[in-house]
PDB file of C-alpha atoms in Angstrom:
ATOM      1  CA  THR A   1     -53.598  50.219   8.327  1.00  0.00           C
ATOM      2  CA  ASN A   2     -54.478  50.208   4.541  1.00  0.00           C
ATOM      3  CA  TYR A   3     -51.799  47.309   3.617  1.00  0.00           C
ATOM      4  CA  LYS A   4     -52.883  47.807  -0.373  1.00  0.00           C
ATOM      5  CA  ALA A   5     -51.588  51.405  -0.077  1.00  0.00           C
ATOM      6  CA  PHE A   6     -48.118  50.198   1.487  1.00  0.00           C
ATOM      7  CA  LYS A   7     -45.597  49.961  -1.010  1.00  0.00           C
ATOM      8  CA  THR A   8     -42.072  49.061  -0.861  1.00  0.00           C
ATOM      9  CA  LYS A   9     -39.638  50.878  -2.888  1.00  0.00           C
ATOM     10  CA  THR A  10     -37.781  48.438  -5.347  1.00  0.00           C
ATOM     11  CA  GLU A  11     -35.236  48.834  -8.160  1.00  0.00           C
ATOM     12  CA  LYS A  12     -34.274  46.324 -10.435  1.00  0.00           C
ATOM     13  CA  ASN A  13     -30.945  45.113  -9.824  1.00  0.00           C
ATOM     14  CA  GLU A  14     -28.301  43.553 -12.506  1.00  0.00           C
ATOM     15  CA  VAL A  15     -29.482  40.356 -13.443  1.00  0.00           C
ATOM     16  CA  ILE A  16     -26.172  38.411 -12.182  1.00  0.00           C
ATOM     17  CA  TYR A  17     -25.702  35.167 -14.130  1.00  0.00           C
ATOM     18  CA  LEU A  18     -22.472  33.714 -15.748  1.00  0.00           C
ATOM     19  CA  THR A  19     -21.492  34.417 -19.417  1.00  0.00           C
ATOM     20  CA  LYS A  20     -21.103  31.544 -21.777  1.00  0.00           C
ATOM     21  CA  ASP A  21     -17.265  32.150 -21.314  1.00  0.00           C
ATOM     22  CA  GLU A  22     -17.437  31.781 -17.621  1.00  0.00           C
ATOM     23  CA  PHE A  23     -20.056  28.841 -17.513  1.00  0.00           C
ATOM     24  CA  LEU A  24     -17.353  27.061 -20.093  1.00  0.00           C
ATOM     25  CA  THR A  25     -14.504  27.733 -17.345  1.00  0.00           C
ATOM     26  CA  LEU A  26     -16.668  26.265 -14.833  1.00  0.00           C
ATOM     27  CA  TYR A  27     -17.289  23.031 -17.110  1.00  0.00           C
ATOM     28  CA  ASN A  28     -13.960  22.776 -18.178  1.00  0.00           C
ATOM     29  CA  PHE A  29     -12.059  23.769 -14.708  1.00  0.00           C
ATOM     30  CA  ASN A  30      -9.707  21.045 -13.572  1.00  0.00           C
ATOM     31  CA  ILE A  31     -10.460  20.627  -9.921  1.00  0.00           C
ATOM     32  CA  ASN A  32      -8.388  18.289  -7.660  1.00  0.00           C
ATOM     33  CA  ASN A  33     -11.011  18.730  -4.724  1.00  0.00           C
ATOM     34  CA  GLU A  34     -13.908  15.682  -5.045  1.00  0.00           C
ATOM     35  CA  ARG A  35     -16.221  18.295  -2.989  1.00  0.00           C
ATOM     36  CA  LEU A  36     -15.604  21.079  -5.279  1.00  0.00           C
ATOM     37  CA  ALA A  37     -15.784  19.001  -8.218  1.00  0.00           C
ATOM     38  CA  ARG A  38     -19.260  17.635  -7.144  1.00  0.00           C
ATOM     39  CA  VAL A  39     -20.370  20.961  -6.542  1.00  0.00           C
ATOM     40  CA  ARG A  40     -19.282  22.095  -9.967  1.00  0.00           C
ATOM     41  CA  ASP A  41     -21.198  19.242 -11.451  1.00  0.00           C
ATOM     42  CA  LEU A  42     -24.302  20.078  -9.676  1.00  0.00           C
ATOM     43  CA  PHE A  43     -23.981  24.042 -10.787  1.00  0.00           C
ATOM     44  CA  ILE A  44     -23.531  23.006 -14.375  1.00  0.00           C
ATOM     45  CA  TYR A  45     -26.360  20.727 -14.197  1.00  0.00           C
ATOM     46  CA  GLN A  46     -28.597  23.558 -13.034  1.00  0.00           C
ATOM     47  CA  CYS A  47     -27.162  25.924 -15.413  1.00  0.00           C
ATOM     48  CA  SER A  48     -28.074  23.464 -18.230  1.00  0.00           C
ATOM     49  CA  THR A  49     -31.910  22.942 -17.074  1.00  0.00           C
ATOM     50  CA  GLY A  50     -32.789  26.286 -15.409  1.00  0.00           C
ATOM     51  CA  VAL A  51     -34.620  24.492 -12.736  1.00  0.00           C
ATOM     52  CA  ARG A  52     -34.471  25.462  -9.019  1.00  0.00           C
ATOM     53  CA  TYR A  53     -32.093  23.550  -6.632  1.00  0.00           C
ATOM     54  CA  SER A  54     -34.909  22.240  -4.637  1.00  0.00           C
ATOM     55  CA  ASP A  55     -35.927  20.111  -7.696  1.00  0.00           C
ATOM     56  CA  ILE A  56     -32.448  19.058  -8.220  1.00  0.00           C
ATOM     57  CA  GLN A  57     -32.624  17.851  -4.639  1.00  0.00           C
ATOM     58  CA  ASN A  58     -35.535  15.750  -5.409  1.00  0.00           C
ATOM     59  CA  ILE A  59     -33.947  14.193  -8.919  1.00  0.00           C
ATOM     60  CA  SER A  60     -34.754  10.545  -9.140  1.00  0.00           C
ATOM     61  CA  ARG A  61     -33.513   8.193 -11.790  1.00  0.00           C
ATOM     62  CA  GLU A  62     -37.216   7.032 -12.550  1.00  0.00           C
ATOM     63  CA  ASP A  63     -37.605  10.849 -13.728  1.00  0.00           C
ATOM     64  CA  ILE A  64     -35.261  10.774 -16.649  1.00  0.00           C
ATOM     65  CA  THR A  65     -36.089   8.931 -19.900  1.00  0.00           C
ATOM     66  CA  GLY A  66     -33.151   9.319 -22.334  1.00  0.00           C
ATOM     67  CA  ALA A  67     -32.588  13.199 -22.713  1.00  0.00           C
ATOM     68  CA  ILE A  68     -35.688  14.323 -21.148  1.00  0.00           C
ATOM     69  CA  TRP A  69     -36.400  14.930 -17.248  1.00  0.00           C
ATOM     70  CA  LYS A  70     -40.029  14.977 -16.520  1.00  0.00           C
ATOM     71  CA  LEU A  71     -40.528  16.483 -12.906  1.00  0.00           C
ATOM     72  CA  ARG A  72     -43.046  17.950 -10.666  1.00  0.00           C
ATOM     73  CA  THR A  73     -41.598  21.324  -9.213  1.00  0.00           C
ATOM     74  CA  GLN A  74     -41.409  21.534  -5.563  1.00  0.00           C
ATOM     75  CA  LYS A  75     -42.148  25.300  -5.363  1.00  0.00           C
ATOM     76  CA  THR A  76     -45.408  25.339  -7.894  1.00  0.00           C
ATOM     77  CA  HIS A  77     -46.071  21.641  -8.177  1.00  0.00           C
ATOM     78  CA  GLN A  78     -46.130  22.132 -12.211  1.00  0.00           C
ATOM     79  CA  LEU A  79     -45.152  19.111 -14.164  1.00  0.00           C
ATOM     80  CA  LEU A  80     -42.339  20.149 -16.393  1.00  0.00           C
ATOM     81  CA  GLU A  81     -40.434  18.256 -19.372  1.00  0.00           C
ATOM     82  CA  VAL A  82     -37.058  19.330 -19.313  1.00  0.00           C
ATOM     83  CA  PRO A  83     -34.787  18.599 -22.382  1.00  0.00           C
ATOM     84  CA  LEU A  84     -31.156  17.613 -21.182  1.00  0.00           C
ATOM     85  CA  ASN A  85     -28.341  18.987 -23.228  1.00  0.00           C
ATOM     86  CA  GLU A  86     -25.041  17.659 -23.759  1.00  0.00           C
ATOM     87  CA  TYR A  87     -23.751  19.639 -20.615  1.00  0.00           C
ATOM     88  CA  ALA A  88     -26.571  18.159 -18.332  1.00  0.00           C
ATOM     89  CA  LEU A  89     -26.206  14.726 -19.846  1.00  0.00           C
ATOM     90  CA  SER A  90     -22.163  14.629 -19.458  1.00  0.00           C
ATOM     91  CA  VAL A  91     -22.934  15.410 -15.803  1.00  0.00           C
ATOM     92  CA  LEU A  92     -25.411  12.568 -15.069  1.00  0.00           C
ATOM     93  CA  ALA A  93     -23.102  10.411 -17.126  1.00  0.00           C
ATOM     94  CA  LYS A  94     -20.281  10.832 -14.313  1.00  0.00           C
ATOM     95  CA  TYR A  95     -22.674   9.540 -11.491  1.00  0.00           C
ATOM     96  CA  LYS A  96     -24.249   6.474 -13.571  1.00  0.00           C
ATOM     97  CA  ASP A  97     -22.881   4.017 -10.767  1.00  0.00           C
ATOM     98  CA  TYR A  98     -24.212   6.362  -7.644  1.00  0.00           C
ATOM     99  CA  PRO A  99     -27.464   5.323  -5.932  1.00  0.00           C
ATOM    100  CA  GLN A 100     -28.823   8.844  -7.198  1.00  0.00           C
ATOM    101  CA  PRO A 101     -28.594  10.460 -10.367  1.00  0.00           C
ATOM    102  CA  LEU A 102     -26.639  13.549  -8.645  1.00  0.00           C
ATOM    103  CA  PRO A 103     -24.575  13.961  -5.689  1.00  0.00           C
ATOM    104  CA  VAL A 104     -26.919  16.508  -4.108  1.00  0.00           C
ATOM    105  CA  ILE A 105     -26.377  18.409  -0.801  1.00  0.00           C
ATOM    106  CA  SER A 106     -28.100  20.789   1.418  1.00  0.00           C
ATOM    107  CA  ASN A 107     -28.689  24.138  -0.512  1.00  0.00           C
ATOM    108  CA  GLN A 108     -26.911  26.175   2.456  1.00  0.00           C
ATOM    109  CA  ARG A 109     -23.761  24.173   1.834  1.00  0.00           C
ATOM    110  CA  MET A 110     -24.198  24.511  -2.009  1.00  0.00           C
ATOM    111  CA  ASN A 111     -24.223  28.195  -1.726  1.00  0.00           C
ATOM    112  CA  THR A 112     -21.148  28.556   0.276  1.00  0.00           C
ATOM    113  CA  TYR A 113     -19.079  25.868  -1.583  1.00  0.00           C
ATOM    114  CA  ILE A 114     -20.360  27.519  -5.175  1.00  0.00           C
ATOM    115  CA  LYS A 115     -18.557  30.912  -3.849  1.00  0.00           C
ATOM    116  CA  GLU A 116     -15.490  28.932  -3.026  1.00  0.00           C
ATOM    117  CA  LEU A 117     -15.337  27.200  -6.499  1.00  0.00           C
ATOM    118  CA  CYS A 118     -16.154  30.609  -8.747  1.00  0.00           C
ATOM    119  CA  LYS A 119     -13.241  32.374  -6.638  1.00  0.00           C
ATOM    120  CA  LEU A 120     -10.996  29.451  -7.611  1.00  0.00           C
ATOM    121  CA  ALA A 121     -12.093  29.721 -11.288  1.00  0.00           C
ATOM    122  CA  GLY A 122     -11.374  33.198 -11.528  1.00  0.00           C
ATOM    123  CA  ILE A 123     -15.299  34.355 -12.026  1.00  0.00           C
ATOM    124  CA  ASP A 124     -14.602  37.987 -10.388  1.00  0.00           C
ATOM    125  CA  THR A 125     -15.574  40.342 -12.427  1.00  0.00           C
ATOM    126  CA  LEU A 126     -17.230  43.203 -10.644  1.00  0.00           C
ATOM    127  CA  VAL A 127     -20.955  43.321 -10.187  1.00  0.00           C
ATOM    128  CA  LYS A 128     -23.210  46.017  -8.487  1.00  0.00           C
ATOM    129  CA  THR A 129     -26.200  45.146  -6.521  1.00  0.00           C
ATOM    130  CA  VAL A 130     -28.597  48.023  -5.090  1.00  0.00           C
ATOM    131  CA  LYS A 131     -30.709  47.219  -1.585  1.00  0.00           C
ATOM    132  CA  TYR A 132     -33.029  49.498   0.539  1.00  0.00           C
ATOM    133  CA  LYS A 133     -33.173  50.090   4.173  1.00  0.00           C
ATOM    134  CA  GLY A 134     -36.504  52.176   4.651  1.00  0.00           C
ATOM    135  CA  THR A 135     -36.011  54.736   2.182  1.00  0.00           C
ATOM    136  CA  GLU A 136     -32.061  54.769   2.155  1.00  0.00           C
ATOM    137  CA  ARG A 137     -30.527  53.359  -1.015  1.00  0.00           C
ATOM    138  CA  ILE A 138     -27.454  51.054  -0.345  1.00  0.00           C
ATOM    139  CA  GLU A 139     -25.119  50.416  -3.584  1.00  0.00           C
ATOM    140  CA  SER A 140     -22.563  48.060  -3.441  1.00  0.00           C
ATOM    141  CA  THR A 141     -19.857  46.363  -5.714  1.00  0.00           C
ATOM    142  CA  HIS A 142     -18.666  42.819  -5.345  1.00  0.00           C
ATOM    143  CA  LYS A 143     -16.753  40.425  -7.149  1.00  0.00           C
ATOM    144  CA  LYS A 144     -19.254  38.097  -8.916  1.00  0.00           C
ATOM    145  CA  TYR A 145     -18.444  35.011  -7.089  1.00  0.00           C
ATOM    146  CA  GLU A 146     -19.068  36.671  -3.641  1.00  0.00           C
ATOM    147  CA  VAL A 147     -22.585  36.943  -4.901  1.00  0.00           C
ATOM    148  CA  ILE A 148     -23.250  33.520  -6.867  1.00  0.00           C
ATOM    149  CA  GLY A 149     -25.451  31.083  -5.472  1.00  0.00           C
ATOM    150  CA  THR A 150     -27.813  28.287  -6.587  1.00  0.00           C
ATOM    151  CA  HIS A 151     -30.509  30.951  -7.904  1.00  0.00           C
ATOM    152  CA  THR A 152     -27.351  32.179 -10.216  1.00  0.00           C
ATOM    153  CA  ALA A 153     -27.777  29.056 -12.265  1.00  0.00           C
ATOM    154  CA  ARG A 154     -31.663  29.702 -13.157  1.00  0.00           C
ATOM    155  CA  ARG A 155     -30.704  33.052 -14.207  1.00  0.00           C
ATOM    156  CA  THR A 156     -27.663  31.603 -16.382  1.00  0.00           C
ATOM    157  CA  PHE A 157     -30.095  29.261 -17.870  1.00  0.00           C
ATOM    158  CA  ILE A 158     -32.520  31.881 -18.912  1.00  0.00           C
ATOM    159  CA  SER A 159     -29.887  34.380 -19.959  1.00  0.00           C
ATOM    160  CA  LEU A 160     -27.788  31.937 -21.977  1.00  0.00           C
ATOM    161  CA  SER A 161     -30.877  30.623 -23.699  1.00  0.00           C
ATOM    162  CA  LEU A 162     -32.254  33.862 -24.977  1.00  0.00           C
ATOM    163  CA  GLU A 163     -28.920  35.371 -25.946  1.00  0.00           C
ATOM    164  CA  SER A 164     -28.291  31.939 -28.313  1.00  0.00           C
ATOM    165  CA  GLY A 165     -31.628  32.489 -30.013  1.00  0.00           C
ATOM    166  CA  MET A 166     -33.961  30.447 -27.810  1.00  0.00           C
ATOM    167  CA  THR A 167     -37.522  32.032 -27.851  1.00  0.00           C
ATOM    168  CA  ALA A 168     -39.067  33.315 -24.481  1.00  0.00           C
ATOM    169  CA  ASP A 169     -42.122  30.718 -24.809  1.00  0.00           C
ATOM    170  CA  VAL A 170     -39.875  27.748 -25.176  1.00  0.00           C
ATOM    171  CA  VAL A 171     -37.667  28.996 -22.200  1.00  0.00           C
ATOM    172  CA  MET A 172     -40.710  29.790 -20.095  1.00  0.00           C
ATOM    173  CA  SER A 173     -42.079  26.133 -20.920  1.00  0.00           C
ATOM    174  CA  ILE A 174     -38.620  24.585 -19.633  1.00  0.00           C
ATOM    175  CA  THR A 175     -38.713  26.782 -16.609  1.00  0.00           C
ATOM    176  CA  GLY A 176     -42.211  27.133 -15.739  1.00  0.00           C
ATOM    177  CA  HIS A 177     -42.348  30.858 -15.599  1.00  0.00           C
ATOM    178  CA  SER A 178     -45.938  31.355 -16.587  1.00  0.00           C
ATOM    179  CA  THR A 179     -45.822  35.209 -17.251  1.00  0.00           C
ATOM    180  CA  TYR A 180     -43.665  37.580 -19.621  1.00  0.00           C
ATOM    181  CA  ARG A 181     -43.392  39.666 -16.691  1.00  0.00           C
ATOM    182  CA  MET A 182     -41.024  37.575 -14.943  1.00  0.00           C
ATOM    183  CA  MET A 183     -38.868  37.107 -18.153  1.00  0.00           C
ATOM    184  CA  GLN A 184     -38.757  40.913 -19.090  1.00  0.00           C
ATOM    185  CA  LYS A 185     -35.678  41.552 -17.233  1.00  0.00           C
ATOM    186  CA  TYR A 186     -33.798  38.811 -18.761  1.00  0.00           C
ATOM    187  CA  LEU A 187     -35.144  39.989 -22.446  1.00  0.00           C
ATOM    188  CA  LYS A 188     -33.888  43.113 -21.797  1.00  0.00           C
ATOM    189  CA  VAL A 189     -30.425  41.304 -20.727  1.00  0.00           C
ATOM    190  CA  SER A 190     -30.543  39.459 -24.167  1.00  0.00           C
ATOM    191  CA  TYR A 191     -31.394  42.413 -26.006  1.00  0.00           C
ATOM    192  CA  SER A 192     -28.358  44.385 -24.879  1.00  0.00           C
ATOM    193  CA  HIS A 193     -26.030  41.446 -25.608  1.00  0.00           C
ATOM    194  CA  LYS A 194     -27.367  41.171 -28.909  1.00  0.00           C
ATOM    195  CA  ARG A 195     -26.861  45.194 -29.284  1.00  0.00           C
ATOM    196  CA  ASP A 196     -23.203  44.581 -28.243  1.00  0.00           C
ATOM    197  CA  GLU A 197     -22.633  41.881 -30.758  1.00  0.00           C
ATOM    198  CA  MET A 198     -23.681  43.993 -33.401  1.00  0.00           C
ATOM    199  CA  ASP A 199     -21.756  46.630 -32.545  1.00  0.00           C
TER     200      ASP A 199
END
């Protein structure tokens, strides 16, 4: 079999991320449940830094100096310097007396709980996803909280950073993306946002 000739059919899905308003809703959301409050803090920290959840799980106090987090990524072993904004720093401040900088949990539990949290916070606009089963195209519509997971945080960071005017080069230096190809779908989202704002 010639594997190089084999191609899977892919279609670019809508980039699912939190809007600035949804991010702030979550950040300011008053939660009485300690489990969900910690999940919110982890998610906000991830949305504010753009790193993968595996890197949040490996965070240590020695990696943080002032408002800079130096880390070697779990997936690609890159050394990154991530500037910490006010949201990330406010989350770290909550856990200053904890043994670890953040109250990390497993990726699986995080993915389950973040859906529960976002549902409570009313993050429920309709979003469309497209999948293929063989040649069959399967399009489905979901409430946004149903498709939010830890991967959404990285997409949120990239999309909101570009929307607010950060250059693609700077975003890539923070997230560790090495090619513009990875950034193209986000640049389209940013352009569409700017066009809407202009209108």
